[in-house]
GROMACS .gro file of N, CA and C in nm:
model
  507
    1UNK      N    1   0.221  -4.320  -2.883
    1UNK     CA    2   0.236  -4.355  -2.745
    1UNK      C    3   0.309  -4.244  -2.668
    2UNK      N    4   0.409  -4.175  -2.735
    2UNK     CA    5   0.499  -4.056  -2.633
    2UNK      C    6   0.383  -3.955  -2.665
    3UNK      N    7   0.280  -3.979  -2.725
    3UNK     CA    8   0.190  -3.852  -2.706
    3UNK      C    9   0.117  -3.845  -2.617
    4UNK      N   10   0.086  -3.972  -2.585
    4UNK     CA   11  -0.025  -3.991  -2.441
    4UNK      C   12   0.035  -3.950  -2.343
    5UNK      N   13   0.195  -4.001  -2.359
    5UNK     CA   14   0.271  -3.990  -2.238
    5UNK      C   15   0.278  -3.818  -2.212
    6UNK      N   16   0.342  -3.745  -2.340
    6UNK     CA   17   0.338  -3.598  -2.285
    6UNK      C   18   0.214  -3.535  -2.257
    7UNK      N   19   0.063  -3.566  -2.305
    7UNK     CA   20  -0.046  -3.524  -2.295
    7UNK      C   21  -0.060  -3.544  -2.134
    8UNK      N   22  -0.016  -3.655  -2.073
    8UNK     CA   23  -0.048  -3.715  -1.917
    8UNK      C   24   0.028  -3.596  -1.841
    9UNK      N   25   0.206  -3.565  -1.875
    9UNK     CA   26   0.288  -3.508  -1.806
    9UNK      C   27   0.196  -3.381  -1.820
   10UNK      N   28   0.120  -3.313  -1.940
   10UNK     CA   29   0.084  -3.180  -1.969
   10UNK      C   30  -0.040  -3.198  -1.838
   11UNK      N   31  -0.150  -3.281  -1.829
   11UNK     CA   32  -0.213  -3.230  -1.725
   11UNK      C   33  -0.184  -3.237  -1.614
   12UNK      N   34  -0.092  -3.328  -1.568
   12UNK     CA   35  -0.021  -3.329  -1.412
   12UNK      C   36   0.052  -3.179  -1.385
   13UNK      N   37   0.120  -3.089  -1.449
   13UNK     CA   38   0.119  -3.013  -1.471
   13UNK      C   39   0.062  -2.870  -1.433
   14UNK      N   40  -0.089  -2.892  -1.513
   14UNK     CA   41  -0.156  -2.805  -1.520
   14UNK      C   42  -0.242  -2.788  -1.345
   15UNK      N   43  -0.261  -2.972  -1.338
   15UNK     CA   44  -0.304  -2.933  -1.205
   15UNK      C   45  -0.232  -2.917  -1.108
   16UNK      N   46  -0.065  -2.949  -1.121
   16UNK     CA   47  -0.002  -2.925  -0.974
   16UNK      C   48  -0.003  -2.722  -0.978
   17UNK      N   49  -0.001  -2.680  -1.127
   17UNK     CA   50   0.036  -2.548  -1.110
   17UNK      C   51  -0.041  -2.482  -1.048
   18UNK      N   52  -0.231  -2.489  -1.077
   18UNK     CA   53  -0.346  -2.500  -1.021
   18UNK      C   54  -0.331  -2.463  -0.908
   19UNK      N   55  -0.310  -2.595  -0.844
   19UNK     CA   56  -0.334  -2.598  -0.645
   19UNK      C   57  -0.182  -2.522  -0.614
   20UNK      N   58  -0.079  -2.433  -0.691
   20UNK     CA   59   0.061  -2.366  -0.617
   20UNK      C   60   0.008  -2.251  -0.618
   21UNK      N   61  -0.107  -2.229  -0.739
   21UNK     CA   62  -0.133  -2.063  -0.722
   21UNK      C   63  -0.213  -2.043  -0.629
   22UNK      N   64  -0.339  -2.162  -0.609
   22UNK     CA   65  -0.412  -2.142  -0.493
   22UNK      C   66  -0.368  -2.156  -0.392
   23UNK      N   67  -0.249  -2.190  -0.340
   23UNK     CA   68  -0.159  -2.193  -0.228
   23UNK      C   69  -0.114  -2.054  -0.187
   24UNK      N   70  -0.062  -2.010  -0.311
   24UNK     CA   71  -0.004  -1.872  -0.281
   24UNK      C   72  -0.143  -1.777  -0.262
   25UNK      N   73  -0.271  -1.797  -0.346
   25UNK     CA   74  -0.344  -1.668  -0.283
   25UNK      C   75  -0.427  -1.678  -0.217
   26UNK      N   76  -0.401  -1.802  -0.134
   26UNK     CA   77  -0.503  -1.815   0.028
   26UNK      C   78  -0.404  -1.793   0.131
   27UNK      N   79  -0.288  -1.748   0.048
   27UNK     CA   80  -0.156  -1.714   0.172
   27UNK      C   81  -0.186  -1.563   0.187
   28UNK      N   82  -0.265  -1.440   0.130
   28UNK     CA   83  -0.262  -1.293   0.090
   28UNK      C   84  -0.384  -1.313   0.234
   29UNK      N   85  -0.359  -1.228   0.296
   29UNK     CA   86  -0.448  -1.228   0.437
   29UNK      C   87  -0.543  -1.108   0.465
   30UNK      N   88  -0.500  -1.023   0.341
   30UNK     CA   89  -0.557  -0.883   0.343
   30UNK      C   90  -0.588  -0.837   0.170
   31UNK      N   91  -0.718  -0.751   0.175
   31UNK     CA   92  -0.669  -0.715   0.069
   31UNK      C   93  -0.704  -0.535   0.111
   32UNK      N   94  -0.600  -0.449  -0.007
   32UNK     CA   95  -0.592  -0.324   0.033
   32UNK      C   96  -0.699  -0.223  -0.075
   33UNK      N   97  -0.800  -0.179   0.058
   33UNK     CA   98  -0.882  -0.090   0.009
   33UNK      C   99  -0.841   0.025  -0.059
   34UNK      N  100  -0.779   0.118   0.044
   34UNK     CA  101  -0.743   0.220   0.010
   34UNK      C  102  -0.584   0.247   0.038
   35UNK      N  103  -0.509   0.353  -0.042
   35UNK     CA  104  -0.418   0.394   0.041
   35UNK      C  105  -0.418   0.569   0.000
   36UNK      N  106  -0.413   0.674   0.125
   36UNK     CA  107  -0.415   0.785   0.117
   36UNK      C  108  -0.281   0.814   0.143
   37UNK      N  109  -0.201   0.943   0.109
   37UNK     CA  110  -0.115   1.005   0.168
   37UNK      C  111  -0.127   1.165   0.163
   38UNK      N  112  -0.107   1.194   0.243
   38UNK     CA  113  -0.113   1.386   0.284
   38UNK      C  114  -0.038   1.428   0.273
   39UNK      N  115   0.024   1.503   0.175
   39UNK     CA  116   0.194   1.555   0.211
   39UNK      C  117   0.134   1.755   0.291
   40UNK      N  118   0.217   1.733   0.404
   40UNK     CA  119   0.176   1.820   0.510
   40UNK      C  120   0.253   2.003   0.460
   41UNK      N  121   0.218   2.111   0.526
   41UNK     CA  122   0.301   2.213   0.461
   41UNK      C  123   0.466   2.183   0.512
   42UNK      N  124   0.498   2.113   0.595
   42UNK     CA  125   0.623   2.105   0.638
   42UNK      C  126   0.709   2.018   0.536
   43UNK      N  127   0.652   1.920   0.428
   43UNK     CA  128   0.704   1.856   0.389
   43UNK      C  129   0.688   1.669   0.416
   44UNK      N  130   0.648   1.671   0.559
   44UNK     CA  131   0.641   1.536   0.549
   44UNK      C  132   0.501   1.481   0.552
   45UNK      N  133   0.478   1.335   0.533
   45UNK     CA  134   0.356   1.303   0.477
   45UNK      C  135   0.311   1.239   0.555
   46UNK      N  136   0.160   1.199   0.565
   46UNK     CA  137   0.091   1.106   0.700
   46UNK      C  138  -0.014   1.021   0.556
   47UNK      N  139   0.053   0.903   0.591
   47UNK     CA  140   0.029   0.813   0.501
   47UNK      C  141  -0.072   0.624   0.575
   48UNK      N  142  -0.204   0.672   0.486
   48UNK     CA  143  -0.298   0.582   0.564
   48UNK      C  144  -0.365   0.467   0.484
   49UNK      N  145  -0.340   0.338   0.543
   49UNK     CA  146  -0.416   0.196   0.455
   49UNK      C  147  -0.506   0.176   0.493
   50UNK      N  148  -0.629   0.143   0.435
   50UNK     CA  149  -0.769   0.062   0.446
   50UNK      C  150  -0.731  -0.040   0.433
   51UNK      N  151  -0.751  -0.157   0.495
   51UNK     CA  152  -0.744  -0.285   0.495
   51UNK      C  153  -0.853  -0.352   0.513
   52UNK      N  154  -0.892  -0.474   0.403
   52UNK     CA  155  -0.990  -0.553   0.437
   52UNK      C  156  -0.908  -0.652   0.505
   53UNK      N  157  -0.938  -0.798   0.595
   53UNK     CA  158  -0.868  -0.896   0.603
   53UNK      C  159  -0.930  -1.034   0.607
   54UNK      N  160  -0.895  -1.100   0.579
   54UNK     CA  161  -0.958  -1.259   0.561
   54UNK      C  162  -1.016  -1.277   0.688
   55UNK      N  163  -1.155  -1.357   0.701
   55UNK     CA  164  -1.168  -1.429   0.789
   55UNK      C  165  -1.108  -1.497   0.856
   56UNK      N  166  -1.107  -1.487   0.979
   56UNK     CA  167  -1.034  -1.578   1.049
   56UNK      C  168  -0.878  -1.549   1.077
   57UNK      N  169  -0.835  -1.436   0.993
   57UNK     CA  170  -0.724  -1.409   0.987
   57UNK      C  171  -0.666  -1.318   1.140
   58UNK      N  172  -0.565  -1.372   1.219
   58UNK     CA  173  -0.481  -1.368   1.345
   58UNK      C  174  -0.399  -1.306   1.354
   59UNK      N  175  -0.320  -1.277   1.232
   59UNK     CA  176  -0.228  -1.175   1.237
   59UNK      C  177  -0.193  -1.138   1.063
   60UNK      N  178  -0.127  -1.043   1.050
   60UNK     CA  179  -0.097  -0.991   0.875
   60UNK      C  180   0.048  -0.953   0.896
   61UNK      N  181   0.128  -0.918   0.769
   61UNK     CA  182   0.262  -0.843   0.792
   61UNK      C  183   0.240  -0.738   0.652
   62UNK      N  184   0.272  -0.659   0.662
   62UNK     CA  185   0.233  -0.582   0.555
   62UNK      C  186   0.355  -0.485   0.526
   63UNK      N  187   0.406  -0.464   0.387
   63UNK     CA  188   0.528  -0.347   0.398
   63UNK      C  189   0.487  -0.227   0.335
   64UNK      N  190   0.495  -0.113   0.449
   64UNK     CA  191   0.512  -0.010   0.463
   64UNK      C  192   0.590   0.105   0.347
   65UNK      N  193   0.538   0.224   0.304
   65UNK     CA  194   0.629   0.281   0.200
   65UNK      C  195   0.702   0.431   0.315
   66UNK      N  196   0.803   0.471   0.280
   66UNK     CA  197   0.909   0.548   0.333
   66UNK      C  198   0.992   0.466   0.456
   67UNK      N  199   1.062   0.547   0.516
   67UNK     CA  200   1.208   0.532   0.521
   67UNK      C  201   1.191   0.510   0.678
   68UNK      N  202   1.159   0.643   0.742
   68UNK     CA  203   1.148   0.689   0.869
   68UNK      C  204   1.039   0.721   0.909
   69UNK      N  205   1.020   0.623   0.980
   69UNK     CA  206   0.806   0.581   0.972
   69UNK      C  207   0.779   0.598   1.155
   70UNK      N  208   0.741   0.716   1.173
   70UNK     CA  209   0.661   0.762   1.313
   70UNK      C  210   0.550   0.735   1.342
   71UNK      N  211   0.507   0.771   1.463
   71UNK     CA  212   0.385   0.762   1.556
   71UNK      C  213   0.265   0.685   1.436
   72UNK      N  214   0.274   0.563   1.449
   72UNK     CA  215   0.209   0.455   1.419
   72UNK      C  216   0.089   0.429   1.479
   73UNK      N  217  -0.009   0.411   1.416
   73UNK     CA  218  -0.161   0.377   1.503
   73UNK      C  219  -0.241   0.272   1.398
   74UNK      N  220  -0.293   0.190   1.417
   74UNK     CA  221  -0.318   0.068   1.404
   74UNK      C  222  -0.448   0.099   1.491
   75UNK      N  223  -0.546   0.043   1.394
   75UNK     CA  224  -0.736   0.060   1.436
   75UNK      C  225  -0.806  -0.016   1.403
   76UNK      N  226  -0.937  -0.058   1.431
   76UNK     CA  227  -1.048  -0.079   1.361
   76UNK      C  228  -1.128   0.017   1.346
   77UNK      N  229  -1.247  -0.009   1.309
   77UNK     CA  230  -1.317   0.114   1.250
   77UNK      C  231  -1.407   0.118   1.322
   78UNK      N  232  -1.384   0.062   1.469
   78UNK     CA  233  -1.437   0.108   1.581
   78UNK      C  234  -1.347   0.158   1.686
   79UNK      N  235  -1.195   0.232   1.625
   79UNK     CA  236  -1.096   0.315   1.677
   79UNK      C  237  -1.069   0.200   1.797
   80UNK      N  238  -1.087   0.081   1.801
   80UNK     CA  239  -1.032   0.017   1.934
   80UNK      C  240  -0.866  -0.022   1.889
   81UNK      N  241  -0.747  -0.021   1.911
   81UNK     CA  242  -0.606   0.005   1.882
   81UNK      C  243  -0.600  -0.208   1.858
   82UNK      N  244  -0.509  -0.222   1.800
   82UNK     CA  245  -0.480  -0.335   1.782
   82UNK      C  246  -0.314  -0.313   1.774
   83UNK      N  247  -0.242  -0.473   1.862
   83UNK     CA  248  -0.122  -0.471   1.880
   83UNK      C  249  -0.058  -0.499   1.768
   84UNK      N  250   0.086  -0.454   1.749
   84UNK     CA  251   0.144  -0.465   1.627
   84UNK      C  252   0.302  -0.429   1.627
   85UNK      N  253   0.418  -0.502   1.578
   85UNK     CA  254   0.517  -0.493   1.583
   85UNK      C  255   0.613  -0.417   1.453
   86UNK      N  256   0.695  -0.360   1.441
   86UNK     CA  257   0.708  -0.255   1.310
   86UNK      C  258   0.868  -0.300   1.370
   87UNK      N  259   0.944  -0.358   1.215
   87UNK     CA  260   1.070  -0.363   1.174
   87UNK      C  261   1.082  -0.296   1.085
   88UNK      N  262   1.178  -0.188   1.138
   88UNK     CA  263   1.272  -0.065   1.078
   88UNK      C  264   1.336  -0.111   1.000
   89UNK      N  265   1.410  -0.245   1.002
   89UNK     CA  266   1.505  -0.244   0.859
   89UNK      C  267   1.470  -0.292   0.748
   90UNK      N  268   1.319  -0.339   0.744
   90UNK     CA  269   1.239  -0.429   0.607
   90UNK      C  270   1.097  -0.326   0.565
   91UNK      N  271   1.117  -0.222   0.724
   91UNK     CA  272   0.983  -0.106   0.713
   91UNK      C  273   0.811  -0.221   0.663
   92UNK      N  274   0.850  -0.324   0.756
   92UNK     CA  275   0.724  -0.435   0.750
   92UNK      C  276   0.649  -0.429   0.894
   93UNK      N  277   0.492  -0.381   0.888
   93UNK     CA  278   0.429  -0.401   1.028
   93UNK      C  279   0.423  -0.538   1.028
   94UNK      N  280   0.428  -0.565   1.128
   94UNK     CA  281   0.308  -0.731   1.210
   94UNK      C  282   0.186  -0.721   1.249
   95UNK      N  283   0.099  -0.717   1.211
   95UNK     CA  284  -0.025  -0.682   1.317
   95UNK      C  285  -0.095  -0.778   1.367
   96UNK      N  286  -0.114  -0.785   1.494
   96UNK     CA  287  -0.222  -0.898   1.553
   96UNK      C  288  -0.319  -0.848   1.547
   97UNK      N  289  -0.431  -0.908   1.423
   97UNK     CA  290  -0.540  -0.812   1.369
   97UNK      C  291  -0.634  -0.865   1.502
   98UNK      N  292  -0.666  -0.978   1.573
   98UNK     CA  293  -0.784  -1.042   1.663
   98UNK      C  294  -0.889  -1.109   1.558
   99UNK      N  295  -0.895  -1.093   1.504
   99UNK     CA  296  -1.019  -1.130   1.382
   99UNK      C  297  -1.084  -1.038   1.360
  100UNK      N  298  -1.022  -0.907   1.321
  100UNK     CA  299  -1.088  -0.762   1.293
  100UNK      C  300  -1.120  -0.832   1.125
  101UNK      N  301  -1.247  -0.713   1.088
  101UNK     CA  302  -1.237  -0.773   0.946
  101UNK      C  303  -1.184  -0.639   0.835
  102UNK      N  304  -1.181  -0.488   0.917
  102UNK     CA  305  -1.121  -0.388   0.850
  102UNK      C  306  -1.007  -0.344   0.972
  103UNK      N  307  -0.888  -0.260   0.926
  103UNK     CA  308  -0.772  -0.239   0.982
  103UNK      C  309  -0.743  -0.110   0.924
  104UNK      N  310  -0.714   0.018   0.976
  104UNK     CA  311  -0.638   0.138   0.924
  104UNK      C  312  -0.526   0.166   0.978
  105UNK      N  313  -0.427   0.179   0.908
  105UNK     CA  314  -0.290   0.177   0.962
  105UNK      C  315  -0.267   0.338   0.940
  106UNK      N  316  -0.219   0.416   1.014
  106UNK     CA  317  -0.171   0.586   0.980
  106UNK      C  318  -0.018   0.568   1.020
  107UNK      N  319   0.026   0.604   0.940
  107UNK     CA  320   0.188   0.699   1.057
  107UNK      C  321   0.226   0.813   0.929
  108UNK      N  322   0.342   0.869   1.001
  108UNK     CA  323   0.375   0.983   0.939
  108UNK      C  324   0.527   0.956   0.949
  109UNK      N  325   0.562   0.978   0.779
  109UNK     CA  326   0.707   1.001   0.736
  109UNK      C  327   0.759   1.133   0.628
  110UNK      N  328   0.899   1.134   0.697
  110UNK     CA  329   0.927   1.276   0.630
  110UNK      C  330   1.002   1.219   0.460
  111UNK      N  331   1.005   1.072   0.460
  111UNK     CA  332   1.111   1.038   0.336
  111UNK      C  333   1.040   1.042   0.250
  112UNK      N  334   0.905   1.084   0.165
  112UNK     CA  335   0.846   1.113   0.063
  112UNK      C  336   0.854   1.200  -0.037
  113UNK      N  337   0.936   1.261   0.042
  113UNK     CA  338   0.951   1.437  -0.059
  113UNK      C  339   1.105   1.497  -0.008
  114UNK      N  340   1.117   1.502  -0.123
  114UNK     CA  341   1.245   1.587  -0.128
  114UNK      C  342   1.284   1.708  -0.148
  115UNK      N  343   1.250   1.796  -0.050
  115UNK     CA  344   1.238   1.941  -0.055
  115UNK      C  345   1.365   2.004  -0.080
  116UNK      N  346   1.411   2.107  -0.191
  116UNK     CA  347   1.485   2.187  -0.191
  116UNK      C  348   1.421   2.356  -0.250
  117UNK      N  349   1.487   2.435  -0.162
  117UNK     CA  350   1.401   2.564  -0.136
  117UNK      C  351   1.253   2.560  -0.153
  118UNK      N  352   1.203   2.581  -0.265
  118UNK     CA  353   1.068   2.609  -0.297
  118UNK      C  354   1.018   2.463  -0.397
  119UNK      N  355   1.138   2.399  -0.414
  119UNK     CA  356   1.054   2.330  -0.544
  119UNK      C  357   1.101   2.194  -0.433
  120UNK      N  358   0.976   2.124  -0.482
  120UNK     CA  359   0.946   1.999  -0.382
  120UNK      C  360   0.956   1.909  -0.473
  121UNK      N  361   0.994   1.739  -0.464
  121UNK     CA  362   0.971   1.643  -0.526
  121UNK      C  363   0.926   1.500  -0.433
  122UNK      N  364   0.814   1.506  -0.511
  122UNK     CA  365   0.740   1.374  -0.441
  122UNK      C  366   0.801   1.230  -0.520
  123UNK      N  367   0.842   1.149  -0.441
  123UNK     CA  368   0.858   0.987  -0.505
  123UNK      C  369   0.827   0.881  -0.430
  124UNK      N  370   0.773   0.805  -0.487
  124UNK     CA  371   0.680   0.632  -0.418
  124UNK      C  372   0.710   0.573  -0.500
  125UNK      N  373   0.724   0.422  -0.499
  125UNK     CA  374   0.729   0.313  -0.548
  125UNK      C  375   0.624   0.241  -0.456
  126UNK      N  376   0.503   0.246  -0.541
  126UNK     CA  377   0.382   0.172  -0.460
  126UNK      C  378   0.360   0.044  -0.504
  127UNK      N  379   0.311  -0.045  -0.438
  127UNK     CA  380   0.270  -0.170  -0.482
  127UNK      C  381   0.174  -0.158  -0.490
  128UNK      N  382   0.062  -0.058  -0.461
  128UNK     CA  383  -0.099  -0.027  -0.429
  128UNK      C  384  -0.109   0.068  -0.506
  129UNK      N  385  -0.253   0.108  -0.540
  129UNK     CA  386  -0.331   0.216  -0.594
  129UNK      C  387  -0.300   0.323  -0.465
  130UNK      N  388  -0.318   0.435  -0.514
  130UNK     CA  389  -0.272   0.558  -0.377
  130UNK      C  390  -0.361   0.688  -0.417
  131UNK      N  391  -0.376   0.763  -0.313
  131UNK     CA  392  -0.400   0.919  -0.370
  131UNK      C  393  -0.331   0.985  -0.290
  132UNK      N  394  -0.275   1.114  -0.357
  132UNK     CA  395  -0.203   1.194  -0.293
  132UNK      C  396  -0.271   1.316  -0.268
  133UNK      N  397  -0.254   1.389  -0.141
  133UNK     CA  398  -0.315   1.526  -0.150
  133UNK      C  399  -0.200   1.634  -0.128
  134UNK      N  400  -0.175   1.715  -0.220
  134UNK     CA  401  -0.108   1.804  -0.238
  134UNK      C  402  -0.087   1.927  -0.114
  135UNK      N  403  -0.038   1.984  -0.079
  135UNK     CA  404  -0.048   2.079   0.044
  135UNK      C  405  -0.162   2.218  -0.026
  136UNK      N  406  -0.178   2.289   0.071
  136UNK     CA  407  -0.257   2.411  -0.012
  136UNK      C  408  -0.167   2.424  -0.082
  137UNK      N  409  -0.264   2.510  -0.203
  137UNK     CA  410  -0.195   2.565  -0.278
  137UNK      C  411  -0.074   2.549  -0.361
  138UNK      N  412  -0.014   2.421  -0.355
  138UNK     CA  413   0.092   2.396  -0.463
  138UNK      C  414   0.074   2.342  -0.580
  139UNK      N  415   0.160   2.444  -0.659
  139UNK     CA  416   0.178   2.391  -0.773
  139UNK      C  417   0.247   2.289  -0.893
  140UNK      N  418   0.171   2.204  -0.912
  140UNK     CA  419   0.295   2.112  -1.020
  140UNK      C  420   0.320   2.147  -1.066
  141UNK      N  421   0.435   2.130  -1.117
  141UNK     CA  422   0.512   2.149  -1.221
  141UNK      C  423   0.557   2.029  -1.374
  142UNK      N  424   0.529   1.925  -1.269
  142UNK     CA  425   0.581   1.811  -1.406
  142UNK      C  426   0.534   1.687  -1.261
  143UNK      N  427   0.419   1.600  -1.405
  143UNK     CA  428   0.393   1.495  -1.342
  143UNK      C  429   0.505   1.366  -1.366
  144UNK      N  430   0.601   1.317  -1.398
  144UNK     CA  431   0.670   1.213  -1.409
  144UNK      C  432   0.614   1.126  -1.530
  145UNK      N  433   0.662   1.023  -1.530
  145UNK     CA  434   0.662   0.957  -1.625
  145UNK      C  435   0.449   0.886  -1.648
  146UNK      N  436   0.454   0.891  -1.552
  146UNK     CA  437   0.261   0.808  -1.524
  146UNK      C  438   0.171   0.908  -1.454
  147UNK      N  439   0.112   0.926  -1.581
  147UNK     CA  440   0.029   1.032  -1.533
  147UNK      C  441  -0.077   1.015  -1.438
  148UNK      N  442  -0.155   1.075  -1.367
  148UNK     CA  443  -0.248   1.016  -1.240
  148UNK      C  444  -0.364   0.990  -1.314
  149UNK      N  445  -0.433   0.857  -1.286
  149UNK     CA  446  -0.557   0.775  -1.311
  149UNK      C  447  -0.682   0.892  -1.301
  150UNK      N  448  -0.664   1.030  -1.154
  150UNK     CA  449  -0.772   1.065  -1.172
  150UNK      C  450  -0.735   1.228  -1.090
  151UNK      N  451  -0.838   1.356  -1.122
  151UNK     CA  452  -0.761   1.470  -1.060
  151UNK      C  453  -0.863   1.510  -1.034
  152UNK      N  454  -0.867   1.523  -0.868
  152UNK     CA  455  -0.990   1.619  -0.822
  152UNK      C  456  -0.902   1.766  -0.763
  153UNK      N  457  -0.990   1.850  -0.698
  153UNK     CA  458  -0.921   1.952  -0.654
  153UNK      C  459  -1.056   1.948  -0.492
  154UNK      N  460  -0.997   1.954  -0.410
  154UNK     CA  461  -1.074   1.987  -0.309
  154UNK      C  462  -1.023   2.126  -0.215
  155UNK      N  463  -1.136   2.232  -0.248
  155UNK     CA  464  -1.067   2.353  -0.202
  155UNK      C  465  -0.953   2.419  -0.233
  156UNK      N  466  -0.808   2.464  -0.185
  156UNK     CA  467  -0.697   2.500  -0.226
  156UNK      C  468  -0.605   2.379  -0.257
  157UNK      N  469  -0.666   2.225  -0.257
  157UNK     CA  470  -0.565   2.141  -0.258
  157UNK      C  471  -0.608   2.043  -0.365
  158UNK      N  472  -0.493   1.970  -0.439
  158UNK     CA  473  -0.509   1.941  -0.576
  158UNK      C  474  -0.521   1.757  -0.506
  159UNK      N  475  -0.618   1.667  -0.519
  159UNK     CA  476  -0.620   1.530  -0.459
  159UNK      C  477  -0.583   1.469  -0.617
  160UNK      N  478  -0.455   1.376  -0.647
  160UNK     CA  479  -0.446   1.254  -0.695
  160UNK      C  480  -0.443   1.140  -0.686
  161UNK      N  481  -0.475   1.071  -0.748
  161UNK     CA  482  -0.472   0.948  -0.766
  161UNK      C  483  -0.410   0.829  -0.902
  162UNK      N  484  -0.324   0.748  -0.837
  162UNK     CA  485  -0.249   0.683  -0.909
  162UNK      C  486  -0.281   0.552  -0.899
  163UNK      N  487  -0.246   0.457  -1.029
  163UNK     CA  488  -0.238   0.305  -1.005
  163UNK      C  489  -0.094   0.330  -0.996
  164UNK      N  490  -0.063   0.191  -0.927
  164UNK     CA  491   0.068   0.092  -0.830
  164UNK      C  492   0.167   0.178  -0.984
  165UNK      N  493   0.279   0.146  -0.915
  165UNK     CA  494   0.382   0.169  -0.974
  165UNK      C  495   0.499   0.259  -0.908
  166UNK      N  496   0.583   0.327  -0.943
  166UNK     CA  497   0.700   0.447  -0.989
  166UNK      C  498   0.625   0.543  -1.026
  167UNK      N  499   0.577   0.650  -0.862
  167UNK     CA  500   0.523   0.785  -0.907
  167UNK      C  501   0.657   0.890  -0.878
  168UNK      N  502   0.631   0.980  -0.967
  168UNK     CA  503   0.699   1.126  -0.942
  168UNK      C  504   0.636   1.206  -0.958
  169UNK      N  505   0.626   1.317  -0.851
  169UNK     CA  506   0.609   1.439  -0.900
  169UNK      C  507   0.697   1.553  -0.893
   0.00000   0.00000   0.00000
């Protein structure tokens, strides 16, 4: 008899856990295509998301990677601008997507790289897949602990690509 009983508690259970996860991932309003970043010859980087977004979806909040995050532009992929609010101390946009169904977010930050004289160091903590494009002509020296998923070279500049995680270069 306490077996029926725990067998009963085991599927009540299974289905409340069920409908919490489907709660939580009809709450995800976007999902992220791409993410590029450019690190520029000056040092700082112009860092850009592809966004798909749910139907029907009115607005998104999305968090942002670096520190000191400039001239912000927010698009569809018919370049028409969409409104959007950006908190500096959580580095989280708001965007009032309209019912766009793709979104590219660009801005440019200098907190990616840590330049001293000649030798540069790149660091992200991504929650996303990313590629990085190297400036002309530089050279690595030491990839960090995770090596990149994939290495093209386009022209004088070395393009990587990483899964989510703790990159260094």
């Amino acid at each position: 008899m306490w077996f029926n009983g725990l067998l009963i508690l085991l599927v009540v259970f299974v289905i409340l856990s069920g409908s919490i996860s489907d709660k939580v991932f009809s709450q995800i309003q976007y999902q992220v295509n791409s993410v590029f970043i450019g690190i520029l010859s000056n040092g700082d980087s112009i860092v850009q998301y592809d966004l798909r977004l749910k139907t029907n979806t009115s607005e998104i909040t999305l968090p942002l990677v670096g520190g000191n995050i400039n001239d912000i532009l927010v698009r569809n992929y018919l370049s028409k601008y969409s409104a959007y609010t950006f908190n500096s101390v959580t580095n989280e946009i708001k965007i009032n997507s309209q019912n766009e169904s793709q979104i590219r977010i660009t801005y440019q930050t200098p907190d990616l790289v840590n330049k001293q004289e000649r030798e540069w160091s790149f660091l992200i903590d991504s929650a996303f897949p990313f590629t990085v494009k190297l400036p002309n002509d530089a050279v690595v020296t030491n990839l960090g602990e995770q090596s990149p998923s994939l290495i093209r070279k386009l022209g004088g500049q070395n393009l990587l690509s990483f899964d989510k995680g703790r990159i260094s270069i």
